Short mmCIF file of C-alpha atoms in Angstrom, two decimals:
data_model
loop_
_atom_site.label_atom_id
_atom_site.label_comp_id
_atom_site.label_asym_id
_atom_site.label_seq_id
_atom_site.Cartn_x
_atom_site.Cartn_y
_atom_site.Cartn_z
CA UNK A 1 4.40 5.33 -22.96
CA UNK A 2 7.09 3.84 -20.83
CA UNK A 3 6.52 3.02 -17.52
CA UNK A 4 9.61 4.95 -15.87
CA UNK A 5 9.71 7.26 -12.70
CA UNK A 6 13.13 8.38 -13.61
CA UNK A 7 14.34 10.92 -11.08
CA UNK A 8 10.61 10.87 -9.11
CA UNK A 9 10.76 10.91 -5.49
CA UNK A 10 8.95 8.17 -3.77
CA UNK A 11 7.85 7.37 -0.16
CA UNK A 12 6.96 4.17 0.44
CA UNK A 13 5.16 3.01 3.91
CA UNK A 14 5.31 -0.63 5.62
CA UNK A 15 8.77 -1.18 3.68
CA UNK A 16 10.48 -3.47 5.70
CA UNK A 17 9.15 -6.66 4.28
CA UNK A 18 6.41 -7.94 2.19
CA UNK A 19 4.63 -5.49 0.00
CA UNK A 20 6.03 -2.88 1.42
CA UNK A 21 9.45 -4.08 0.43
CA UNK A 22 8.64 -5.41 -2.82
CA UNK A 23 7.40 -1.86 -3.95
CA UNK A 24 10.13 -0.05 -3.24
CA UNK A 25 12.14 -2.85 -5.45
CA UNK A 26 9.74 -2.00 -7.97
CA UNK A 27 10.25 1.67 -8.17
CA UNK A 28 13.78 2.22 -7.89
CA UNK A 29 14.51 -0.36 -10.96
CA UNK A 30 11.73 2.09 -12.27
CA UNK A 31 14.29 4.96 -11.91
CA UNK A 32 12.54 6.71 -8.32
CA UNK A 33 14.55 7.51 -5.42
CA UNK A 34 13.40 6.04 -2.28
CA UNK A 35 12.02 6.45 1.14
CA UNK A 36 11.86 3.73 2.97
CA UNK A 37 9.46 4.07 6.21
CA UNK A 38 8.64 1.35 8.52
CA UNK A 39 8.49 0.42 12.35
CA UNK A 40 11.95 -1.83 11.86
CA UNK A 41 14.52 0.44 10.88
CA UNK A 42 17.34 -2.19 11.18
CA UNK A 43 15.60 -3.73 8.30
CA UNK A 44 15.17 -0.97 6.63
CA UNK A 45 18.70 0.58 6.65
CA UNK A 46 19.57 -2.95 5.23
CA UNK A 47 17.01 -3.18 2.51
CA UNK A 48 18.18 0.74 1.63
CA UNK A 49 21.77 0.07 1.12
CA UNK A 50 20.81 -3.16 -1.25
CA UNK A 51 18.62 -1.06 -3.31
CA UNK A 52 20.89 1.70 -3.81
CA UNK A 53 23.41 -0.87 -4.63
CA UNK A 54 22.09 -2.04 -7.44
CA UNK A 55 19.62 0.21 -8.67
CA UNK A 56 21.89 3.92 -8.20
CA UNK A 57 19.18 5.35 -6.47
CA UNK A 58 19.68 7.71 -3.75
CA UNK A 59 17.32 5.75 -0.95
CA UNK A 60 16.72 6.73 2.83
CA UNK A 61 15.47 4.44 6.03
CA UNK A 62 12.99 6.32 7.74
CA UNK A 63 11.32 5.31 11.06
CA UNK A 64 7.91 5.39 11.38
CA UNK A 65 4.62 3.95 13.56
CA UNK A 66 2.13 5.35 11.14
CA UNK A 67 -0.35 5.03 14.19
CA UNK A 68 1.26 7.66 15.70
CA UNK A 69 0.29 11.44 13.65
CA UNK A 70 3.53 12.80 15.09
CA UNK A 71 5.70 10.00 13.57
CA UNK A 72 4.02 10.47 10.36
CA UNK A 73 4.92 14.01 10.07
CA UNK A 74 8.63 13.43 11.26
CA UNK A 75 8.68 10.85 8.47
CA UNK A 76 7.47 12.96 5.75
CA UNK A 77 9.49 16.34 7.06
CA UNK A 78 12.54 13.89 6.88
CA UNK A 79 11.74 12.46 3.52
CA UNK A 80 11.06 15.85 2.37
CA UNK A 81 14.37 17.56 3.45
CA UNK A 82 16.51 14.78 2.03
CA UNK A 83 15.02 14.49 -1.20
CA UNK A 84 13.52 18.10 -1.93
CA UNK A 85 10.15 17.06 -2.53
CA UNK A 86 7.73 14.09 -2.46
CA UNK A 87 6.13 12.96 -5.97
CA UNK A 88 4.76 9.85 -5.15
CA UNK A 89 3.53 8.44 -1.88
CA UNK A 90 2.70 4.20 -1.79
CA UNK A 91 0.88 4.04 1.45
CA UNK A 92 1.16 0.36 1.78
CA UNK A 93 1.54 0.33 6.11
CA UNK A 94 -1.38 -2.13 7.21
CA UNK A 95 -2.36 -4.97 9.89
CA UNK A 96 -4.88 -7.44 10.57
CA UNK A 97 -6.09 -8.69 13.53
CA UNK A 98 -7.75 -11.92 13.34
CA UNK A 99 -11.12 -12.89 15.58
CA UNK A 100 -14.54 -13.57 15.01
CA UNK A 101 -16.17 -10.32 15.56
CA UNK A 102 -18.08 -10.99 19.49
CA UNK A 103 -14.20 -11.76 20.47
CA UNK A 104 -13.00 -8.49 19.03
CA UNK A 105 -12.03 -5.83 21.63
CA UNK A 106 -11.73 -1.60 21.21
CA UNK A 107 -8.47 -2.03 21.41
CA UNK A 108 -7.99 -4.80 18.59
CA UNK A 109 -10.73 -2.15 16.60
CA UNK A 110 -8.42 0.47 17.47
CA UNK A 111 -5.18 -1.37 16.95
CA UNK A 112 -6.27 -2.09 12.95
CA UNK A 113 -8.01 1.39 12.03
CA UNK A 114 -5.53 3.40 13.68
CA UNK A 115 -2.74 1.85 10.76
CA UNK A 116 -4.79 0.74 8.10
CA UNK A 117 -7.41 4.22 7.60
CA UNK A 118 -7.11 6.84 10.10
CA UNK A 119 -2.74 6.24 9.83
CA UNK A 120 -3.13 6.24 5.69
CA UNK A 121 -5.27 9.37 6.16
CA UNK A 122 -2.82 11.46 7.80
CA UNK A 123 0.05 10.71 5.59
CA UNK A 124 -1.45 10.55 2.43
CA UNK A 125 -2.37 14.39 4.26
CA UNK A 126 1.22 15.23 5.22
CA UNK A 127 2.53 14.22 1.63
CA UNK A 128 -0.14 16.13 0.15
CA UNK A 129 0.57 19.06 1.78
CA UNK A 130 4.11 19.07 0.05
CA UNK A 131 2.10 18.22 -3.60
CA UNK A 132 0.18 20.69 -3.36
CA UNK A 133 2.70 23.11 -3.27
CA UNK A 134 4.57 22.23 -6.05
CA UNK A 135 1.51 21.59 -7.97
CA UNK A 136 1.73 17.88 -8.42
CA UNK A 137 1.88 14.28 -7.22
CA UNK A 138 0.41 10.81 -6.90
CA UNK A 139 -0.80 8.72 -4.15
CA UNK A 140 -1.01 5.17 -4.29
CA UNK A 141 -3.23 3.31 -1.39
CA UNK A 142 -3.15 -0.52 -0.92
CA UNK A 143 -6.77 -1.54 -0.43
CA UNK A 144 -8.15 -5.26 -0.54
CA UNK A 145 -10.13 -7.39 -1.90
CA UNK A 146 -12.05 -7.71 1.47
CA UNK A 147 -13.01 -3.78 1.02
CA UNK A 148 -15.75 -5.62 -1.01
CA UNK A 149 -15.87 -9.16 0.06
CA UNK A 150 -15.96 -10.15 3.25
CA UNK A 151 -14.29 -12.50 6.35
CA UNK A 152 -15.75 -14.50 9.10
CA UNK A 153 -13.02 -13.11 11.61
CA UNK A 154 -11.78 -10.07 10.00
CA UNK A 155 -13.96 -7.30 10.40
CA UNK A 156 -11.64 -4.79 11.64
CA UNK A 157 -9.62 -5.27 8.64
CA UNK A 158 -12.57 -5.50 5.89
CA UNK A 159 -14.22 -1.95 7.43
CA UNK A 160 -10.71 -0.14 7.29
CA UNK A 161 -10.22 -1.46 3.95
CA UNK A 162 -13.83 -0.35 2.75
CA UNK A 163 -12.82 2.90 4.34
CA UNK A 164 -9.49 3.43 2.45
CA UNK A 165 -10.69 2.66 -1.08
CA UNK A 166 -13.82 5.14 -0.15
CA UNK A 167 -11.39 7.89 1.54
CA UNK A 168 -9.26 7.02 -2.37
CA UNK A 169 -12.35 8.33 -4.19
CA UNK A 170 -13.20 11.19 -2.00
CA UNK A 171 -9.73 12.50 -1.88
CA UNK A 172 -9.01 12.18 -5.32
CA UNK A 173 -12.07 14.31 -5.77
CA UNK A 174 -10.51 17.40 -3.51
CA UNK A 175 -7.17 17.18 -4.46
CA UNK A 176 -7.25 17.39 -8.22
CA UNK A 177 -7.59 21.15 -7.89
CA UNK A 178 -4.12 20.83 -6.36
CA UNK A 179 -2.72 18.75 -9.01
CA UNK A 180 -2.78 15.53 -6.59
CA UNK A 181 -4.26 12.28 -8.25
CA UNK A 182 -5.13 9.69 -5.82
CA UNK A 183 -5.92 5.74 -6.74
CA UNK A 184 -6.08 2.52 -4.95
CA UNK A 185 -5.13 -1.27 -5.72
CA UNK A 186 -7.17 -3.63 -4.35
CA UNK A 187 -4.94 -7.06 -4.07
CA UNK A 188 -6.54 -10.35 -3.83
CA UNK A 189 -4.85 -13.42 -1.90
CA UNK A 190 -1.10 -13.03 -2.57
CA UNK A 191 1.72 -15.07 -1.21
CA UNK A 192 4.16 -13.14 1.04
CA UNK A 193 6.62 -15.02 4.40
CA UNK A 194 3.41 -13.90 6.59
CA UNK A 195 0.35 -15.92 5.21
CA UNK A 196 2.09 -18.62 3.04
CA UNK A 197 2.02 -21.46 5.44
CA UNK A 198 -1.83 -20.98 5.55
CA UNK A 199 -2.25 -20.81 1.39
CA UNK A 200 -0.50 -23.42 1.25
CA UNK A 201 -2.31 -25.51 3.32
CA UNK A 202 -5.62 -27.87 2.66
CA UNK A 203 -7.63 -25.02 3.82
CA UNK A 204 -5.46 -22.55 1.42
CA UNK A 205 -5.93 -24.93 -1.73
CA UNK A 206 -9.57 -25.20 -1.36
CA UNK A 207 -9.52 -21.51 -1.50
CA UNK A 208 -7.95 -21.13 -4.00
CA UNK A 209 -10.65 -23.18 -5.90
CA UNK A 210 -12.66 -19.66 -5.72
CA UNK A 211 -10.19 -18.09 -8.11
CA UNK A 212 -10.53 -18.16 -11.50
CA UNK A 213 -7.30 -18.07 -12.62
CA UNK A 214 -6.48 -21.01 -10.65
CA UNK A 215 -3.25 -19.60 -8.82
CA UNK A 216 -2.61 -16.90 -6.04
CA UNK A 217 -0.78 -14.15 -6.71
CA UNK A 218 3.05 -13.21 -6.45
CA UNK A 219 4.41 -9.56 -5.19
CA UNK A 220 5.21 -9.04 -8.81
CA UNK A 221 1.52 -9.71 -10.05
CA UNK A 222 1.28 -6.20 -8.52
CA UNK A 223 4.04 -4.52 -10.47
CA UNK A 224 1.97 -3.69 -13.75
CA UNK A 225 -1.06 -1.87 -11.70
CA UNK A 226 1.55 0.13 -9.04
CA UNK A 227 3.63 1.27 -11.99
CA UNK A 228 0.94 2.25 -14.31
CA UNK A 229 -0.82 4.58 -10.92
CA UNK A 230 2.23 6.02 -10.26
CA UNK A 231 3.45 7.29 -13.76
CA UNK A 232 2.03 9.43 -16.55
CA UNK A 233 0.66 6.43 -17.93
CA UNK A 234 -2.50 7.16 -15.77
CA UNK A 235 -2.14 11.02 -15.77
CA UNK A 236 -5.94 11.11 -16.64
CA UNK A 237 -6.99 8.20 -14.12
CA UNK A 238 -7.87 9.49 -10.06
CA UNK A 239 -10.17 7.92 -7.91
CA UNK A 240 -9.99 4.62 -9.01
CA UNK A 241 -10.25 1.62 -7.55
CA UNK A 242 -7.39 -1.70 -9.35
CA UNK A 243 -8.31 -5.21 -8.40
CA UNK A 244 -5.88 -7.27 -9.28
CA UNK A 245 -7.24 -10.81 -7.97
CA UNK A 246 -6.73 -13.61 -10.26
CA UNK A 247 -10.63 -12.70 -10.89
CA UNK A 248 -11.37 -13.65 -7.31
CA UNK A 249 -14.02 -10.75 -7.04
CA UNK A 250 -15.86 -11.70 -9.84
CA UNK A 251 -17.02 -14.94 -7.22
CA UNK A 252 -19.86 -14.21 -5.47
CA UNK A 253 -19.05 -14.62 -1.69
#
């Protein structure tokens, strides 16, 4: 089975740069339209017109603060209308805030759960509200690695991790009724403009000792698990969790 979204209809959160960005590459070369939603819509509009340039896909730049549950259904109402229907949602927005945990204040706890669970929650509910009326669609989360492993100064970002590949499982298990499969990846350490001055680092290379295959990852070491979740390749998959880590998990911590 080919791994094609040909005319699908795709929203794709956090898609001004890194993974974000890289995703909705992915897809429209996959044959999906695009939505592109993200706080920077200058970058957005930018990467829009690119993509449509060369991939022929209709694409639209959508601002969003996926903290905010009003923004989130503005976004979705607006990808809705211009597409006429949402098939696949890749919600991809997240941040990190990093402190050891007695330095961490309620409003650095607030500042990652608010985008990276309670902000995935209510769009991955907005979209499905438009699946479920049309009797299909896929959603896509972007866990971690660190939903299972853990970080000295990172717990605000391992819990809301833990919590989105647990909300993946328990959402998948209520929304197949409506048609609505719902999986997860779980990335390990991959090299994007915001963390690749620390991988490559001493501190990065000795880390990178921990990973069996000896490398970290590249945006495209991603491609073959998104595609595969978000076409009929997996139309009998929900729930389900995709490390893709270089074999980093299989370490014990």
């Amino acid at each position: 089975m080919e791994l094609r979204l040909d005319g699908k209809r795709a929203l794709v959160t956090g898609a001004s740069s890194g993974f974000g960005r890289h995703f909705a590459w992915t897809l429209a070369r996959a044959g999906a339209d695009i939505v592109l939603a993200a706080r920077r819509e200058d970058r957005l509009t930018e990467e829009a017109e690119k993509i449509a340039a060369e991939t022929g896909r209709r694409t639209l730049p959508v601002a969003l603060d996926i903290a905010d549950t009003e923004s989130i259904e503005e976004c979705v109402a607006a990808a809705d209308s211009a597409l006429g229907g949402i098939d696949l949602l890749v919600n991809n927005a997240g941040t990190v805030i990093v402190k050891p945990s007695l330095s961490q204040t309620e409003e650095d706890w607030d500042a990652v759960l608010d985008v990276n669970l309670k902000g995935a929650f209510f769009m991955a509910k907005a979209c499905a509200k438009r699946m479920s009326a049309q009797k299909s669609g896929t959603i896509v989360n972007i866990s971690s690695l660190l939903a299972d492993r853990v970080s000295k100064t990172e717990i605000s970002y391992c819990v809301s991790k833990a919590g989105l590949s647990h909300m993946t499982r328990a959402l998948a298990y209520e929304w197949a009724k409506y048609g609505i499969r719902v999986n997860a990846i779980a990335p390990g350490y991959i090299v994007t403009d915001l963390n690749r001055a620390f991988l490559e680092s001493d501190a990065g290379r000795e880390m990178m000792r921990e990973i069996p295959i000896r490398r970290f990852g590249k945006p495209e070491d991603l491609d073959g698990a998104l595609l595969y979740l978000s076409t009929d390749a997996s139309a009998w998959m929900t729930g389900q969790i995709m490390t893709v880590d270089g074999g980093h998990s299989l370490v014990t911590p």
